[in-house]
Amino acid sequence: MAEPCIKVDQLRVIYNKGKSNEVRSLDGVSVEIYPEEYIIIYGPSGCGKSTLLYGISGLQAPTFGDVVVLGKNLAQMTKRETVEFHQTSIGMVFQAFYLIETLTVLDNVCLPKVFRGEDLKPRREAAMELLRRFGIAEQAERFPAQLSGGQKQRVSIARALVNNPEIILADEPVGNLDSESAQNVLDIFKEINDVDKKTLIMVTHNPEHLVYADRIIHMKDGKKVSEEINHDKRPKEALIKEVAATPEEISSELKLLMRTFKNLSLQQVGVLLIPFKAKQLLAHIISELNEEQIGAAENLLKEFLFKNIDKPALSEKLDLDFDKGGAGWNKLRAMSFTERTGRILAQAEALNGDQDTGVISFCDYLASVYHLKLDDEVMLRFRAFIKLRVENRIDRFGLEQRLDAPKRLGGAGLYKGSAEKVVREIELVMLLKYSA
Ligand code: ADP
Ligand code: MG
């Protein structure tokens, strides 16, 4: 898992400190942002969103606290480093565009390159390419006053990208646009994140924008109230890929979740994990359904994990046609799926009870599902290995090695394929058993 590219630690920004009109714009905000994330900073007007964004950009110096971007503490940069940072590491987009009215569109986009002293020809080419990409090449020789709001914002996005920075910061970028232009700009941001892999931080107070984010930082009164992972963002194709998700993906995603949720209570984490649990459980069992059938089943599974529906209802709804609110499977598959789900969840529950008994029953279960032929001695080892993993004293690789190693070397002597499958199911059960 990558390191954060932005670390904001206990950031406070206080205006008019010590005076009667003192304002705590930011009151101890800590946030970590990872490369290629699409982050939305969300909250009501005046809650400190812009101040946080400007803190990250280095335009606003902290009263207290630290901001580290791409490994550098902004407060400790020399003037020269700060200039370099603004030119090459971050690109900014504002609600009010801030284009220079006396320069053409093309020259506005070239401006950050002019500051870097680059040659005229390549810099005009780079700028033109961005204008073409955003559908405003024809406006290249016009002046900002001749453009619509949406076009101006596309120019300012091109300007933010022209030096190819890793991080794009946008403060209410569609706040001044009509809905069609706003959509166009939001589509561009999505592409910059998805295709160009830029880390993107957008400030907004519009709840309709939240669907675009990987993670949402909720703010109020100068404080971060919570962080939320947007589980619905991922497109259906990603779901299909996840059917073949490897155990590594399960555990690294879990790690990300844990890290992101460290400021929430355990109970909140438990609830937030349910959609993720549903996805992983489904991915584990399903192989040959279409996207629609998988999507519908995932929703049903969430309902089941939230205990809104029981096992018989889950089975019935999986079998039911789409137009009747079902997942369009067939009876046999629906029954065997529900059965399997129930058995897996029972293992997770057993492990949450008395651990020794839980481990013994879990091992018997694994041996039966995966047709493992273990003699008494190997069964004891098998249990000891699983116990180590359940207690988190070894990681999944350590477990797989032990299961795979030959009996005479102290391992469980499983075939490689079996060891992999068993480990994968154990990781899933560990996720499922995680609760507040
Ligand atoms: P948001 O972007 O969420 O609307 P801001 O970060 O712009 O909020 O502002 C947060 C708070 O700080 C507001 O109460 C605002 O009035 C105050 N504030 C922002 N800039 C200044 C300033 N230069 N002087 C005094 N107060 C300020
Ligand atoms: Mg603002």
Short mmCIF file of C-alpha atoms and ligand atoms in Angstrom, two decimals:
data_model
loop_
_atom_site.label_atom_id
_atom_site.label_comp_id
_atom_site.label_asym_id
_atom_site.label_seq_id
_atom_site.Cartn_x
_atom_site.Cartn_y
_atom_site.Cartn_z
CA MET A 1 0.00 0.00 0.00
CA ALA A 2 1.36 3.38 -1.01
CA GLU A 3 2.34 6.10 1.42
CA PRO A 4 0.05 9.12 1.74
CA CYS A 5 1.03 11.92 -0.64
CA ILE A 6 -0.59 14.47 1.66
CA LYS A 7 -0.51 14.45 5.44
CA VAL A 8 -2.34 17.16 7.32
CA ASP A 9 -1.63 16.93 11.02
CA GLN A 10 -3.65 18.88 13.58
CA LEU A 11 -3.95 21.86 11.28
CA ARG A 12 -5.28 25.02 12.87
CA VAL A 13 -5.87 28.26 11.07
CA ILE A 14 -6.91 31.10 13.31
CA TYR A 15 -7.61 34.59 11.98
CA ASN A 16 -7.22 37.66 14.19
CA LYS A 17 -5.75 35.49 16.91
CA GLY A 18 -6.28 36.83 20.42
CA LYS A 19 -8.55 39.64 19.27
CA SER A 20 -12.27 39.99 19.90
CA ASN A 21 -12.97 39.02 16.29
CA GLU A 22 -10.89 35.81 16.44
CA VAL A 23 -12.10 33.16 13.95
CA ARG A 24 -11.03 29.54 14.12
CA SER A 25 -11.34 28.65 10.44
CA LEU A 26 -9.70 25.28 11.03
CA ASP A 27 -9.63 23.81 14.47
CA GLY A 28 -7.25 20.85 14.52
CA VAL A 29 -7.91 18.93 11.32
CA SER A 30 -5.90 15.78 10.47
CA VAL A 31 -6.25 14.07 7.12
CA GLU A 32 -4.16 11.63 5.09
CA ILE A 33 -4.60 11.43 1.34
CA TYR A 34 -3.19 8.69 -0.87
CA PRO A 35 -1.93 8.86 -4.46
CA GLU A 36 -4.67 8.64 -7.09
CA GLU A 37 -7.50 9.16 -4.64
CA TYR A 38 -10.47 11.33 -5.53
CA ILE A 39 -11.26 13.16 -2.31
CA ILE A 40 -14.21 15.45 -1.71
CA ILE A 41 -14.13 17.94 1.15
CA TYR A 42 -17.78 18.45 1.96
CA GLY A 43 -19.67 20.67 4.36
CA PRO A 44 -21.80 23.78 4.74
CA SER A 45 -20.62 27.25 3.80
CA GLY A 46 -18.12 28.70 6.25
CA CYS A 47 -17.07 25.34 7.76
CA GLY A 48 -13.44 25.73 6.65
CA LYS A 49 -13.32 23.74 3.39
CA SER A 50 -11.46 26.38 1.40
CA THR A 51 -9.11 27.05 4.29
CA LEU A 52 -8.21 23.34 4.39
CA LEU A 53 -7.63 23.29 0.64
CA TYR A 54 -5.45 26.40 0.80
CA GLY A 55 -3.58 24.86 3.72
CA ILE A 56 -2.79 21.84 1.54
CA SER A 57 -1.75 24.09 -1.34
CA GLY A 58 0.58 26.07 0.89
CA LEU A 59 -1.27 29.30 0.09
CA GLN A 60 -2.49 29.46 3.69
CA ALA A 61 0.15 29.06 6.40
CA PRO A 62 -0.85 27.10 9.52
CA THR A 63 -1.30 28.86 12.85
CA PHE A 64 -0.50 25.44 14.36
CA GLY A 65 0.08 22.01 12.92
CA ASP A 66 1.83 20.55 9.91
CA VAL A 67 1.10 19.98 6.26
CA VAL A 68 3.36 17.53 4.45
CA VAL A 69 2.89 17.18 0.70
CA LEU A 70 4.92 14.72 -1.40
CA GLY A 71 7.26 14.24 1.52
CA LYS A 72 7.92 17.92 2.15
CA ASN A 73 6.73 19.95 5.11
CA LEU A 74 5.36 23.07 3.43
CA ALA A 75 6.31 25.37 6.30
CA GLN A 76 9.94 24.30 6.04
CA MET A 77 10.29 24.94 2.30
CA THR A 78 12.49 27.73 1.07
CA LYS A 79 10.86 30.41 -1.08
CA ARG A 80 12.37 28.83 -4.14
CA GLU A 81 11.03 25.39 -3.22
CA THR A 82 7.58 26.86 -2.62
CA VAL A 83 7.55 28.41 -6.08
CA GLU A 84 8.72 25.15 -7.63
CA PHE A 85 6.04 23.28 -5.65
CA HIS A 86 3.28 25.54 -6.94
CA GLN A 87 4.52 25.27 -10.49
CA THR A 88 5.05 21.55 -10.77
CA SER A 89 3.48 19.57 -7.94
CA ILE A 90 -0.03 20.97 -7.68
CA GLY A 91 -2.56 22.47 -10.03
CA MET A 92 -5.40 24.63 -8.74
CA VAL A 93 -8.88 25.29 -10.05
CA PHE A 94 -11.13 27.93 -8.51
CA GLN A 95 -14.81 28.76 -8.63
CA ALA A 96 -13.99 32.21 -10.02
CA PHE A 97 -11.59 30.85 -12.72
CA TYR A 98 -8.97 33.61 -12.21
CA LEU A 99 -8.09 33.86 -15.89
CA ILE A 100 -6.13 36.86 -17.08
CA GLU A 101 -8.54 38.89 -19.19
CA THR A 102 -5.86 40.51 -21.35
CA LEU A 103 -4.31 37.20 -22.43
CA THR A 104 -5.75 34.80 -24.99
CA VAL A 105 -7.03 31.41 -23.90
CA LEU A 106 -3.88 29.75 -25.22
CA ASP A 107 -1.60 32.18 -23.39
CA ASN A 108 -3.57 31.73 -20.19
CA VAL A 109 -2.98 27.98 -20.38
CA CYS A 110 0.70 28.50 -21.26
CA LEU A 111 1.29 30.84 -18.36
CA PRO A 112 2.53 28.25 -15.82
CA LYS A 113 5.00 27.10 -18.48
CA VAL A 114 6.15 30.65 -19.15
CA PHE A 115 7.02 30.93 -15.46
CA ARG A 116 9.14 27.82 -15.86
CA GLY A 117 11.01 29.41 -18.74
CA GLU A 118 10.16 26.72 -21.27
CA ASP A 119 10.53 27.21 -25.01
CA LEU A 120 7.64 28.74 -26.87
CA LYS A 121 6.91 25.93 -29.31
CA PRO A 122 6.64 22.89 -27.03
CA ARG A 123 4.75 24.86 -24.44
CA ARG A 124 2.17 26.01 -27.00
CA GLU A 125 1.86 22.43 -28.22
CA ALA A 126 1.26 21.08 -24.73
CA ALA A 127 -1.37 23.75 -24.13
CA MET A 128 -3.10 23.15 -27.47
CA GLU A 129 -3.29 19.45 -26.76
CA LEU A 130 -5.15 20.11 -23.53
CA LEU A 131 -7.49 22.57 -25.25
CA ARG A 132 -8.27 19.98 -27.90
CA ARG A 133 -8.85 17.35 -25.28
CA PHE A 134 -11.34 19.55 -23.45
CA GLY A 135 -13.12 20.62 -26.64
CA ILE A 136 -12.05 24.26 -26.61
CA ALA A 137 -9.30 24.31 -29.25
CA GLU A 138 -11.40 26.61 -31.41
CA GLN A 139 -11.37 29.21 -28.64
CA ALA A 140 -7.55 29.22 -28.39
CA GLU A 141 -7.08 32.72 -29.78
CA ARG A 142 -10.10 34.25 -28.05
CA PHE A 143 -10.07 36.21 -24.79
CA PRO A 144 -11.72 34.98 -21.58
CA ALA A 145 -14.55 37.55 -21.83
CA GLN A 146 -15.69 35.87 -25.07
CA LEU A 147 -16.18 32.48 -23.40
CA SER A 148 -19.05 30.90 -21.50
CA GLY A 149 -18.55 29.99 -17.84
CA GLY A 150 -18.13 26.31 -18.67
CA GLN A 151 -15.50 27.10 -21.31
CA LYS A 152 -13.63 29.35 -18.87
CA GLN A 153 -13.53 26.58 -16.33
CA ARG A 154 -12.17 24.15 -18.93
CA VAL A 155 -9.44 26.68 -19.72
CA SER A 156 -8.54 26.93 -16.07
CA ILE A 157 -8.41 23.13 -15.77
CA ALA A 158 -6.07 23.03 -18.78
CA ARG A 159 -3.92 25.65 -17.07
CA ALA A 160 -3.83 23.58 -13.88
CA LEU A 161 -2.68 20.53 -15.84
CA VAL A 162 -0.16 22.06 -18.21
CA ASN A 163 2.88 21.37 -16.00
CA ASN A 164 1.61 17.85 -15.35
CA PRO A 165 1.34 18.08 -11.54
CA GLU A 166 0.52 15.01 -9.46
CA ILE A 167 -2.14 16.73 -7.40
CA ILE A 168 -5.12 18.82 -8.50
CA LEU A 169 -6.97 20.98 -5.97
CA ALA A 170 -10.35 22.41 -6.91
CA ASP A 171 -12.38 24.83 -4.80
CA GLU A 172 -16.10 24.68 -5.70
CA PRO A 173 -15.12 24.39 -9.39
CA VAL A 174 -18.69 24.13 -10.67
CA GLY A 175 -20.27 26.51 -8.17
CA ASN A 176 -20.78 29.21 -10.81
CA LEU A 177 -21.84 26.99 -13.71
CA ASP A 178 -25.16 25.97 -15.22
CA SER A 179 -25.98 22.31 -14.78
CA GLU A 180 -24.83 21.19 -18.23
CA SER A 181 -21.46 22.93 -17.96
CA ALA A 182 -21.13 21.68 -14.42
CA GLN A 183 -21.63 18.11 -15.62
CA ASN A 184 -19.04 18.61 -18.32
CA VAL A 185 -16.48 19.86 -15.79
CA LEU A 186 -17.28 17.01 -13.40
CA ASP A 187 -16.75 14.53 -16.25
CA ILE A 188 -13.36 16.08 -16.94
CA PHE A 189 -12.36 15.76 -13.29
CA LYS A 190 -13.44 12.14 -13.29
CA GLU A 191 -11.27 11.50 -16.32
CA ILE A 192 -8.29 13.32 -14.83
CA ASN A 193 -8.55 11.02 -11.84
CA ASP A 194 -9.43 7.76 -13.66
CA VAL A 195 -7.25 8.08 -16.73
CA ASP A 196 -4.50 10.56 -15.86
CA LYS A 197 -4.29 9.11 -12.33
CA LYS A 198 -4.05 12.51 -10.69
CA THR A 199 -4.76 12.78 -7.01
CA LEU A 200 -7.80 15.02 -6.91
CA ILE A 201 -9.19 17.03 -4.03
CA MET A 202 -12.43 18.86 -4.68
CA VAL A 203 -14.28 21.14 -2.30
CA THR A 204 -18.04 21.24 -2.63
CA HIS A 205 -21.19 21.85 -0.65
CA ASN A 206 -23.33 20.05 -3.22
CA PRO A 207 -24.34 16.52 -2.12
CA GLU A 208 -24.93 15.48 -5.74
CA HIS A 209 -21.18 15.58 -6.32
CA LEU A 210 -20.35 13.04 -3.64
CA VAL A 211 -20.84 10.07 -5.98
CA TYR A 212 -17.59 10.94 -7.74
CA ALA A 213 -15.36 10.63 -4.70
CA ASP A 214 -13.43 7.64 -3.44
CA ARG A 215 -13.53 9.18 -0.01
CA ILE A 216 -15.43 12.06 1.52
CA ILE A 217 -14.14 14.27 4.31
CA HIS A 218 -17.13 15.71 6.14
CA MET A 219 -16.50 19.06 7.80
CA LYS A 220 -18.36 21.30 10.21
CA ASP A 221 -17.33 24.36 12.24
CA GLY A 222 -13.67 24.11 11.32
CA LYS A 223 -13.46 20.44 12.26
CA LYS A 224 -13.47 17.14 10.43
CA VAL A 225 -16.59 15.35 11.57
CA SER A 226 -16.00 12.08 9.75
CA GLU A 227 -14.52 10.34 6.74
CA GLU A 228 -16.49 8.06 4.52
CA ILE A 229 -15.43 5.63 1.80
CA ASN A 230 -17.75 5.75 -1.17
CA HIS A 231 -18.45 2.09 -1.84
CA ASP A 232 -20.88 2.83 -4.64
CA LYS A 233 -18.36 4.66 -6.78
CA ARG A 234 -16.77 1.69 -8.38
CA PRO A 235 -18.22 0.81 -11.77
CA LYS A 236 -19.74 -2.55 -12.55
CA GLU A 237 -16.61 -3.70 -14.43
CA ALA A 238 -14.69 -3.44 -11.19
CA LEU A 239 -17.19 -5.75 -9.59
CA ILE A 240 -16.56 -8.38 -12.22
CA LYS A 241 -12.85 -8.14 -11.66
CA GLU A 242 -13.43 -8.51 -7.98
CA VAL A 243 -15.01 -11.87 -8.54
CA ALA A 244 -11.47 -12.98 -9.15
CA ALA A 245 -10.18 -10.85 -6.28
CA THR A 246 -7.07 -12.25 -4.71
CA PRO A 247 -6.59 -12.49 -0.96
CA GLU A 248 -4.01 -9.72 -1.16
CA GLU A 249 -6.69 -7.38 -2.37
CA ILE A 250 -8.97 -8.32 0.45
CA SER A 251 -6.45 -7.61 3.13
CA SER A 252 -5.03 -4.44 1.64
CA GLU A 253 -8.49 -3.02 1.16
CA LEU A 254 -9.28 -3.88 4.71
CA LYS A 255 -6.13 -2.09 5.80
CA LEU A 256 -7.19 0.99 3.90
CA LEU A 257 -10.60 0.85 5.52
CA MET A 258 -9.09 0.55 8.96
CA ARG A 259 -6.77 3.44 8.38
CA THR A 260 -9.49 5.60 6.99
CA PHE A 261 -11.84 4.84 9.81
CA LYS A 262 -9.44 5.28 12.65
CA ASN A 263 -11.25 8.37 13.84
CA LEU A 264 -14.63 6.65 13.97
CA SER A 265 -16.00 4.58 16.79
CA LEU A 266 -15.72 0.81 16.45
CA GLN A 267 -19.44 0.52 16.08
CA GLN A 268 -19.42 2.94 13.15
CA VAL A 269 -16.64 0.93 11.53
CA GLY A 270 -18.65 -2.26 11.88
CA VAL A 271 -21.60 -0.74 10.05
CA LEU A 272 -19.46 0.85 7.35
CA LEU A 273 -17.80 -2.48 6.66
CA ILE A 274 -21.03 -4.20 5.73
CA PRO A 275 -21.15 -3.21 2.04
CA PHE A 276 -17.53 -4.31 1.73
CA LYS A 277 -18.28 -7.60 3.45
CA ALA A 278 -21.17 -8.19 1.07
CA LYS A 279 -18.95 -7.58 -1.94
CA GLN A 280 -16.22 -9.91 -0.77
CA LEU A 281 -18.60 -12.64 0.26
CA LEU A 282 -20.25 -12.50 -3.11
CA ALA A 283 -16.96 -12.41 -5.00
CA HIS A 284 -15.89 -15.48 -3.11
CA ILE A 285 -18.78 -17.63 -4.15
CA ILE A 286 -19.86 -16.40 -7.56
CA SER A 287 -18.27 -17.16 -10.86
CA GLU A 288 -20.57 -17.17 -13.85
CA LEU A 289 -23.31 -14.60 -13.42
CA ASN A 290 -23.76 -11.45 -15.45
CA GLU A 291 -23.20 -7.94 -14.06
CA GLU A 292 -26.85 -7.28 -13.45
CA GLN A 293 -27.34 -10.52 -11.56
CA ILE A 294 -24.28 -9.82 -9.47
CA GLY A 295 -25.26 -6.22 -8.75
CA ALA A 296 -28.74 -7.21 -7.60
CA ALA A 297 -27.35 -10.03 -5.47
CA GLU A 298 -24.88 -7.72 -3.84
CA ASN A 299 -27.68 -5.44 -2.74
CA LEU A 300 -29.64 -8.37 -1.36
CA LEU A 301 -26.58 -9.57 0.47
CA LYS A 302 -26.16 -6.16 2.07
CA GLU A 303 -29.76 -6.33 3.24
CA PHE A 304 -29.02 -9.77 4.66
CA LEU A 305 -25.85 -8.64 6.47
CA PHE A 306 -27.75 -5.67 7.87
CA LYS A 307 -30.29 -8.28 9.05
CA ASN A 308 -33.12 -6.57 7.17
CA ILE A 309 -33.97 -9.89 5.53
CA ASP A 310 -33.46 -13.44 6.77
CA LYS A 311 -31.98 -16.50 5.06
CA PRO A 312 -35.18 -17.81 3.45
CA ALA A 313 -35.98 -14.33 2.12
CA LEU A 314 -32.45 -14.00 0.70
CA SER A 315 -32.80 -17.32 -1.10
CA GLU A 316 -36.22 -16.45 -2.45
CA LYS A 317 -35.17 -13.00 -3.69
CA LEU A 318 -32.04 -14.29 -5.40
CA ASP A 319 -34.22 -16.65 -7.38
CA LEU A 320 -36.89 -14.04 -8.21
CA ASP A 321 -36.91 -12.22 -11.61
CA PHE A 322 -35.50 -8.68 -11.91
CA ASP A 323 -38.88 -7.10 -12.60
CA LYS A 324 -40.12 -8.53 -9.31
CA GLY A 325 -37.20 -7.06 -7.37
CA GLY A 326 -35.11 -10.22 -7.44
CA ALA A 327 -31.62 -11.01 -8.73
CA GLY A 328 -32.74 -13.26 -11.60
CA TRP A 329 -30.77 -16.34 -10.57
CA ASN A 330 -32.32 -19.80 -10.46
CA LYS A 331 -33.65 -21.76 -7.56
CA LEU A 332 -30.79 -24.22 -7.32
CA ARG A 333 -28.10 -21.59 -7.37
CA ALA A 334 -30.01 -19.35 -4.98
CA MET A 335 -30.39 -22.19 -2.50
CA SER A 336 -26.82 -23.39 -2.65
CA PHE A 337 -25.53 -19.80 -2.43
CA THR A 338 -27.63 -19.04 0.62
CA GLU A 339 -26.58 -22.31 2.18
CA ARG A 340 -22.91 -21.59 1.58
CA THR A 341 -23.25 -18.01 2.82
CA GLY A 342 -24.92 -19.25 5.97
CA ARG A 343 -22.15 -21.77 6.61
CA ILE A 344 -19.40 -19.20 6.11
CA LEU A 345 -21.10 -16.69 8.38
CA ALA A 346 -21.59 -19.39 11.01
CA GLN A 347 -17.81 -19.90 11.04
CA ALA A 348 -17.26 -16.19 11.54
CA GLU A 349 -19.73 -16.22 14.42
CA ALA A 350 -18.16 -19.30 15.99
CA LEU A 351 -14.76 -17.59 15.95
CA ASN A 352 -16.27 -14.61 17.72
CA GLY A 353 -17.38 -16.91 20.54
CA ASP A 354 -14.99 -19.21 22.37
CA GLN A 355 -11.90 -19.04 20.18
CA ASP A 356 -10.57 -22.57 20.74
CA THR A 357 -13.91 -24.19 19.99
CA GLY A 358 -14.34 -21.81 17.09
CA VAL A 359 -10.98 -22.77 15.59
CA ILE A 360 -11.73 -26.50 15.92
CA SER A 361 -15.09 -26.19 14.21
CA PHE A 362 -13.62 -23.91 11.55
CA CYS A 363 -10.91 -26.47 10.76
CA ASP A 364 -13.43 -29.29 10.49
CA TYR A 365 -15.48 -27.10 8.21
CA LEU A 366 -12.51 -26.26 5.98
CA ALA A 367 -11.47 -29.88 5.78
CA SER A 368 -14.94 -30.88 4.66
CA VAL A 369 -15.50 -28.05 2.16
CA TYR A 370 -12.10 -28.44 0.54
CA HIS A 371 -11.96 -32.24 0.89
CA LEU A 372 -8.73 -32.17 2.85
CA LYS A 373 -7.50 -35.52 4.05
CA LEU A 374 -5.66 -34.75 7.27
CA ASP A 375 -4.45 -37.43 9.65
CA ASP A 376 -4.69 -36.74 13.37
CA GLU A 377 -1.23 -35.32 13.68
CA VAL A 378 -1.60 -33.01 10.69
CA MET A 379 -5.03 -31.91 11.89
CA LEU A 380 -3.44 -30.70 15.11
CA ARG A 381 -0.90 -28.72 13.13
CA PHE A 382 -3.59 -27.39 10.84
CA ARG A 383 -5.52 -26.12 13.86
CA ALA A 384 -2.42 -24.55 15.36
CA PHE A 385 -1.68 -22.71 12.10
CA ILE A 386 -5.24 -21.46 11.73
CA LYS A 387 -5.24 -20.31 15.33
CA LEU A 388 -2.06 -18.32 14.74
CA ARG A 389 -3.69 -16.61 11.80
CA VAL A 390 -7.00 -15.96 13.57
CA GLU A 391 -5.10 -14.36 16.41
CA ASN A 392 -3.22 -12.31 13.82
CA ARG A 393 0.14 -13.63 14.94
CA ILE A 394 1.07 -14.59 11.39
CA ASP A 395 -0.07 -13.03 8.13
CA ARG A 396 -1.73 -14.83 5.25
CA PHE A 397 1.58 -15.54 3.55
CA GLY A 398 2.92 -17.13 6.70
CA LEU A 399 -0.20 -19.25 6.87
CA GLU A 400 -0.04 -20.28 3.24
CA GLN A 401 3.61 -21.31 3.63
CA ARG A 402 2.79 -23.46 6.64
CA LEU A 403 -0.18 -25.10 4.95
CA ASP A 404 1.77 -25.72 1.78
CA ALA A 405 4.98 -27.03 3.41
CA PRO A 406 5.51 -30.81 3.33
CA LYS A 407 4.50 -32.81 6.39
CA ARG A 408 8.05 -33.96 7.07
CA LEU A 409 9.12 -30.32 7.33
CA GLY A 410 6.42 -29.56 9.86
CA GLY A 411 3.82 -28.23 7.40
CA ALA A 412 0.29 -29.43 6.69
CA GLY A 413 1.28 -30.83 3.29
CA LEU A 414 -1.64 -29.36 1.33
CA TYR A 415 -1.50 -29.04 -2.44
CA LYS A 416 -0.62 -25.50 -3.46
CA GLY A 417 -4.04 -24.94 -4.98
CA SER A 418 -5.82 -26.16 -1.87
CA ALA A 419 -3.62 -24.07 0.39
CA GLU A 420 -4.47 -20.97 -1.64
CA LYS A 421 -8.20 -21.62 -1.53
CA VAL A 422 -8.18 -22.38 2.15
CA VAL A 423 -6.20 -19.22 2.92
CA ARG A 424 -8.57 -17.17 0.84
CA GLU A 425 -11.57 -18.44 2.72
CA ILE A 426 -9.85 -17.85 6.05
CA GLU A 427 -9.15 -14.24 5.10
CA LEU A 428 -12.79 -13.81 4.15
CA VAL A 429 -14.01 -15.27 7.44
CA MET A 430 -11.65 -12.96 9.30
CA LEU A 431 -13.20 -10.00 7.53
CA LEU A 432 -16.70 -11.26 8.23
CA LYS A 433 -16.00 -11.87 11.87
CA TYR A 434 -14.79 -8.31 12.27
CA SER A 435 -17.45 -6.50 14.23
CA ALA A 436 -17.80 -3.91 16.89
P1 ADP B 1 -15.87 27.35 3.37
O1 ADP B 1 -14.92 27.26 2.23
O2 ADP B 1 -16.22 26.04 3.97
O3 ADP B 1 -17.11 28.11 3.01
P2 ADP B 1 -13.83 29.02 4.57
O4 ADP B 1 -12.68 28.09 4.70
O5 ADP B 1 -13.78 29.96 3.43
O6 ADP B 1 -15.18 28.18 4.55
O7 ADP B 1 -13.97 29.88 5.89
C1 ADP B 1 -14.06 29.32 7.18
C2 ADP B 1 -14.30 30.41 8.21
O8 ADP B 1 -13.17 31.26 8.28
C3 ADP B 1 -15.48 31.29 7.88
O9 ADP B 1 -16.14 31.61 9.08
C4 ADP B 1 -14.83 32.51 7.28
O10 ADP B 1 -15.63 33.64 7.52
C5 ADP B 1 -13.55 32.60 8.06
N1 ADP B 1 -12.49 33.25 7.28
C6 ADP B 1 -11.98 32.81 6.09
N2 ADP B 1 -11.01 33.65 5.65
C7 ADP B 1 -10.89 34.62 6.61
C8 ADP B 1 -10.05 35.79 6.77
N3 ADP B 1 -9.12 36.11 5.86
N4 ADP B 1 -10.24 36.53 7.88
C9 ADP B 1 -11.15 36.21 8.80
N5 ADP B 1 -11.97 35.15 8.74
C10 ADP B 1 -11.85 34.37 7.65
MG MG B 2 -15.09 28.09 0.35
#
